[in-house]
Amino acid sequence: MPKISAPTVKEHRQAILTKLVDAAEAILRQEGIDALTAGAVTAQAGIARNSIYRYVDSVDDLRGLVLGRYLPRWTQAVDERVSALTEPRERVLEWVRANLQQAAVNGHGWLMEVARSTRLDNGLQMDLEHAHDTRDFLAEGLADLGLVNMPIRAEMIRAVVDAGFRSLDSGEPLTDVTHWAVVAVEAIIAASEARGDRPGAVVG
C-alpha cells in the first residue's frame, strides 16, 4: 500500500487532488489551456506523472474542477448582492458592480477561455449559462423602472460590463472601471427615461 501523508486514505486522496487542481489552475492562469498537459500538471504538483489518473480520468476533468471553484461562487455572490436590494435602479447598478468585483477577484478572461474549452457537467453548464444569461434580469430590471422595449438597452448594459471585464483583464483598477461602468449604465437608463420609453409614450 502506498505511503500516505494524511490521517486517512480519503484525506490523502483529497489532498493530492487539491494539489492537482491547484497546479492546473496555476498553469491555466499563467500559460493558457494549451499548456495544460498531464506532464505539466504532475510536475507542478510534485507527484509522479503516472499517478494523475488515480485521481482524474483526464486533463479535461481538471479544467472542470478548476471551473467548479469559481463559477458557482461567482453567480452566488452576484445573486446575494442583488437580492438584498429592492429598488429597481439600484438592483441593476449593483449587478454591474458585483460582476466587476467578481471579475477583479477571480479573473474573467482566463475563466471564459477554460469554459469554452471544457466539456461541462450539467451543474457547471447551468452555472455558466446563469452567469451569462443576463437578458432576462436586465429586461426585468428595466421593466421595473417602468421602461419598455428594452432589448437594445439591455445589450448595451451587457456590453458596458463586458468592456469592464476586458479593462480589468488588462490591469485597470477596479475602482476606476466600476466608476465609469456605473456612469455609463446610469446614462443609458437616464436617456431611456428622458426619451420616454414607457408604456403608451409617444416618441417624437
Coordinates of C-alpha atoms in Angstrom, one line a residue:
M1 CA 0.0 0.0 0.0
P2 CA 1.4 3.4 -0.9
K3 CA 2.6 5.6 1.9
I4 CA 0.0 8.3 2.7
S5 CA 0.6 11.8 4.2
A6 CA -2.8 12.2 5.9
P7 CA -4.6 10.5 8.7
T8 CA -6.9 8.6 6.3
V9 CA -6.7 7.4 2.7
K10 CA -9.7 9.6 1.9
E11 CA -8.0 12.7 3.3
H12 CA -4.8 11.8 1.5
R13 CA -6.6 11.4 -1.8
Q14 CA -8.4 14.7 -1.3
A15 CA -5.0 16.4 -0.5
I16 CA -3.4 15.1 -3.7
L17 CA -6.5 16.1 -5.8
T18 CA -6.3 19.6 -4.4
K19 CA -2.6 19.7 -5.4
L20 CA -3.5 18.7 -8.9
V21 CA -6.3 21.3 -9.2
D22 CA -4.1 24.0 -7.7
A23 CA -1.4 23.1 -10.3
A24 CA -3.9 23.1 -13.2
E25 CA -5.2 26.4 -12.1
A26 CA -1.8 28.0 -12.0
I27 CA -1.0 26.7 -15.5
L28 CA -4.3 27.8 -16.9
R29 CA -3.9 31.3 -15.4
Q30 CA -0.3 31.8 -16.4
E31 CA 0.2 29.8 -19.6
G32 CA -3.3 29.1 -21.0
I33 CA -5.2 26.0 -22.0
D34 CA -2.7 24.7 -24.5
A35 CA 0.0 24.3 -21.7
L36 CA -2.3 22.1 -19.6
T37 CA -0.9 18.6 -20.0
A38 CA -0.6 15.6 -17.6
G39 CA 3.1 16.1 -17.5
A40 CA 2.9 19.8 -16.7
V41 CA 0.4 19.3 -14.0
T42 CA 2.2 16.5 -12.2
A43 CA 5.5 18.4 -12.4
Q44 CA 3.8 21.4 -10.9
A45 CA 2.1 19.3 -8.2
G46 CA 5.2 17.4 -7.4
I47 CA 3.8 13.9 -8.0
A48 CA 4.7 11.0 -10.3
R49 CA 3.2 11.5 -13.8
N50 CA 1.6 8.1 -13.9
S51 CA -0.2 8.9 -10.6
I52 CA -2.5 11.5 -12.1
Y53 CA -5.0 9.0 -13.4
R54 CA -5.7 7.6 -10.0
Y55 CA -7.4 10.9 -9.2
V56 CA -8.9 12.1 -12.5
D57 CA -9.9 10.4 -15.7
S58 CA -8.5 13.1 -18.0
V59 CA -6.9 16.6 -18.1
D60 CA -10.3 17.8 -19.1
D61 CA -11.6 16.8 -15.7
L62 CA -9.1 19.1 -14.1
R63 CA -10.4 22.0 -16.2
G64 CA -13.9 21.2 -15.0
L65 CA -12.7 21.1 -11.4
V66 CA -11.0 24.5 -11.7
L67 CA -14.1 26.0 -13.1
G68 CA -16.1 24.4 -10.3
R69 CA -14.1 26.5 -7.8
Y70 CA -15.3 29.7 -9.4
L71 CA -18.5 29.7 -11.4
P72 CA -20.9 28.7 -8.6
R73 CA -19.2 31.1 -6.2
W74 CA -19.4 34.0 -8.8
T75 CA -23.1 33.5 -9.5
Q76 CA -24.0 33.2 -5.8
A77 CA -22.0 36.3 -4.9
V78 CA -23.8 38.4 -7.5
D79 CA -27.2 36.9 -6.7
E80 CA -26.7 37.7 -3.0
R81 CA -25.8 41.3 -3.5
V82 CA -28.6 41.9 -5.9
S83 CA -31.3 40.1 -3.9
A84 CA -30.5 42.2 -0.9
L85 CA -31.9 45.3 -2.7
T86 CA -35.4 46.2 -3.8
E87 CA -35.1 49.4 -5.7
P88 CA -35.0 48.5 -9.4
R89 CA -32.4 51.1 -10.5
E90 CA -30.1 50.1 -7.6
R91 CA -30.5 46.4 -8.4
V92 CA -29.3 46.9 -12.0
L93 CA -26.4 49.1 -10.8
E94 CA -25.4 46.6 -8.1
W95 CA -25.5 43.8 -10.7
V96 CA -22.9 45.8 -12.6
R97 CA -20.8 46.4 -9.5
A98 CA -21.0 42.8 -8.3
N99 CA -20.0 41.3 -11.6
L100 CA -17.0 43.6 -11.9
Q101 CA -16.0 42.8 -8.4
Q102 CA -16.0 39.1 -9.1
A103 CA -14.0 39.6 -12.3
A104 CA -11.4 41.5 -10.3
V105 CA -11.2 38.9 -7.6
N106 CA -11.3 35.8 -9.8
G107 CA -10.2 37.0 -13.3
H108 CA -12.6 36.7 -16.2
G109 CA -10.7 36.2 -19.5
W110 CA -8.9 33.0 -18.4
L111 CA -12.0 31.5 -16.9
M112 CA -14.0 32.0 -20.0
E113 CA -11.2 30.6 -22.1
V114 CA -11.2 27.5 -19.9
A115 CA -15.0 27.3 -20.0
R116 CA -15.0 27.4 -23.9
S117 CA -12.5 24.5 -24.0
T118 CA -14.1 22.2 -21.4
R119 CA -17.0 19.7 -21.5
L120 CA -19.0 20.8 -18.6
D121 CA -21.2 18.6 -16.4
N122 CA -24.8 19.7 -16.0
G123 CA -24.3 21.6 -12.8
L124 CA -21.4 23.7 -14.2
Q125 CA -23.2 24.2 -17.5
M126 CA -26.1 25.7 -15.6
D127 CA -23.8 27.9 -13.6
L128 CA -22.2 29.2 -16.8
E129 CA -25.5 29.8 -18.5
H130 CA -26.8 31.6 -15.5
A131 CA -23.7 33.8 -15.3
H132 CA -24.1 34.8 -19.0
D133 CA -27.9 34.7 -19.3
T134 CA -28.5 38.3 -18.1
R135 CA -31.0 39.4 -20.7
D136 CA -34.0 38.4 -18.5
F137 CA -32.6 40.0 -15.4
L138 CA -31.8 43.3 -17.1
A139 CA -35.1 43.3 -19.1
E140 CA -37.0 42.8 -15.8
G141 CA -34.9 45.4 -14.0
L142 CA -35.6 48.0 -16.7
A143 CA -39.3 47.0 -16.8
D144 CA -39.5 47.5 -13.1
L145 CA -38.3 51.1 -13.7
G146 CA -41.4 51.5 -16.0
L147 CA -39.4 51.2 -19.2
V148 CA -40.4 49.0 -22.1
N149 CA -38.9 47.6 -25.4
M150 CA -35.6 47.3 -23.7
P151 CA -33.6 44.6 -25.6
I152 CA -31.2 47.1 -27.1
R153 CA -30.6 48.9 -23.8
A154 CA -30.1 45.6 -22.0
E155 CA -27.5 44.6 -24.6
M156 CA -25.8 48.0 -24.2
I157 CA -25.5 47.4 -20.4
R158 CA -24.1 43.9 -21.1
A159 CA -21.6 45.5 -23.4
V160 CA -20.5 48.0 -20.8
V161 CA -19.9 45.2 -18.3
D162 CA -18.0 43.1 -20.9
A163 CA -15.8 46.2 -21.6
G164 CA -15.2 46.4 -17.9
F165 CA -14.1 42.8 -17.8
R166 CA -11.6 43.4 -20.6
S167 CA -10.3 46.6 -18.8
L168 CA -9.8 44.6 -15.6
D169 CA -8.0 41.8 -17.5
S170 CA -5.7 44.4 -19.0
G171 CA -4.8 45.7 -15.5
E172 CA -7.1 48.7 -15.0
P173 CA -8.0 49.4 -11.3
L174 CA -11.4 48.1 -10.2
T175 CA -12.4 51.4 -8.7
D176 CA -11.9 53.2 -12.0
V177 CA -13.6 50.5 -14.0
T178 CA -16.6 50.3 -11.7
H179 CA -17.0 54.1 -11.6
W180 CA -17.1 54.5 -15.3
A181 CA -19.2 51.4 -15.9
V182 CA -21.8 52.7 -13.4
V183 CA -21.7 56.2 -15.0
A184 CA -22.3 54.6 -18.4
V185 CA -25.2 52.4 -17.2
E186 CA -26.8 55.3 -15.3
A187 CA -26.6 57.3 -18.6
I188 CA -28.3 54.6 -20.5
I189 CA -31.1 54.4 -18.0
A190 CA -31.4 58.2 -17.8
A191 CA -31.5 58.6 -21.6
S192 CA -34.2 55.9 -21.8
E193 CA -36.3 57.7 -19.2
A194 CA -35.8 61.1 -20.9
R195 CA -36.7 59.7 -24.2
G196 CA -40.0 58.5 -22.8
D197 CA -39.5 54.7 -23.2
R198 CA -42.6 54.0 -21.1
P199 CA -45.9 52.2 -21.8
G200 CA -48.0 54.4 -24.0
A201 CA -45.3 57.0 -24.6
V202 CA -45.1 58.7 -28.0
V203 CA -41.6 59.2 -29.2
G204 CA -41.0 62.1 -31.5

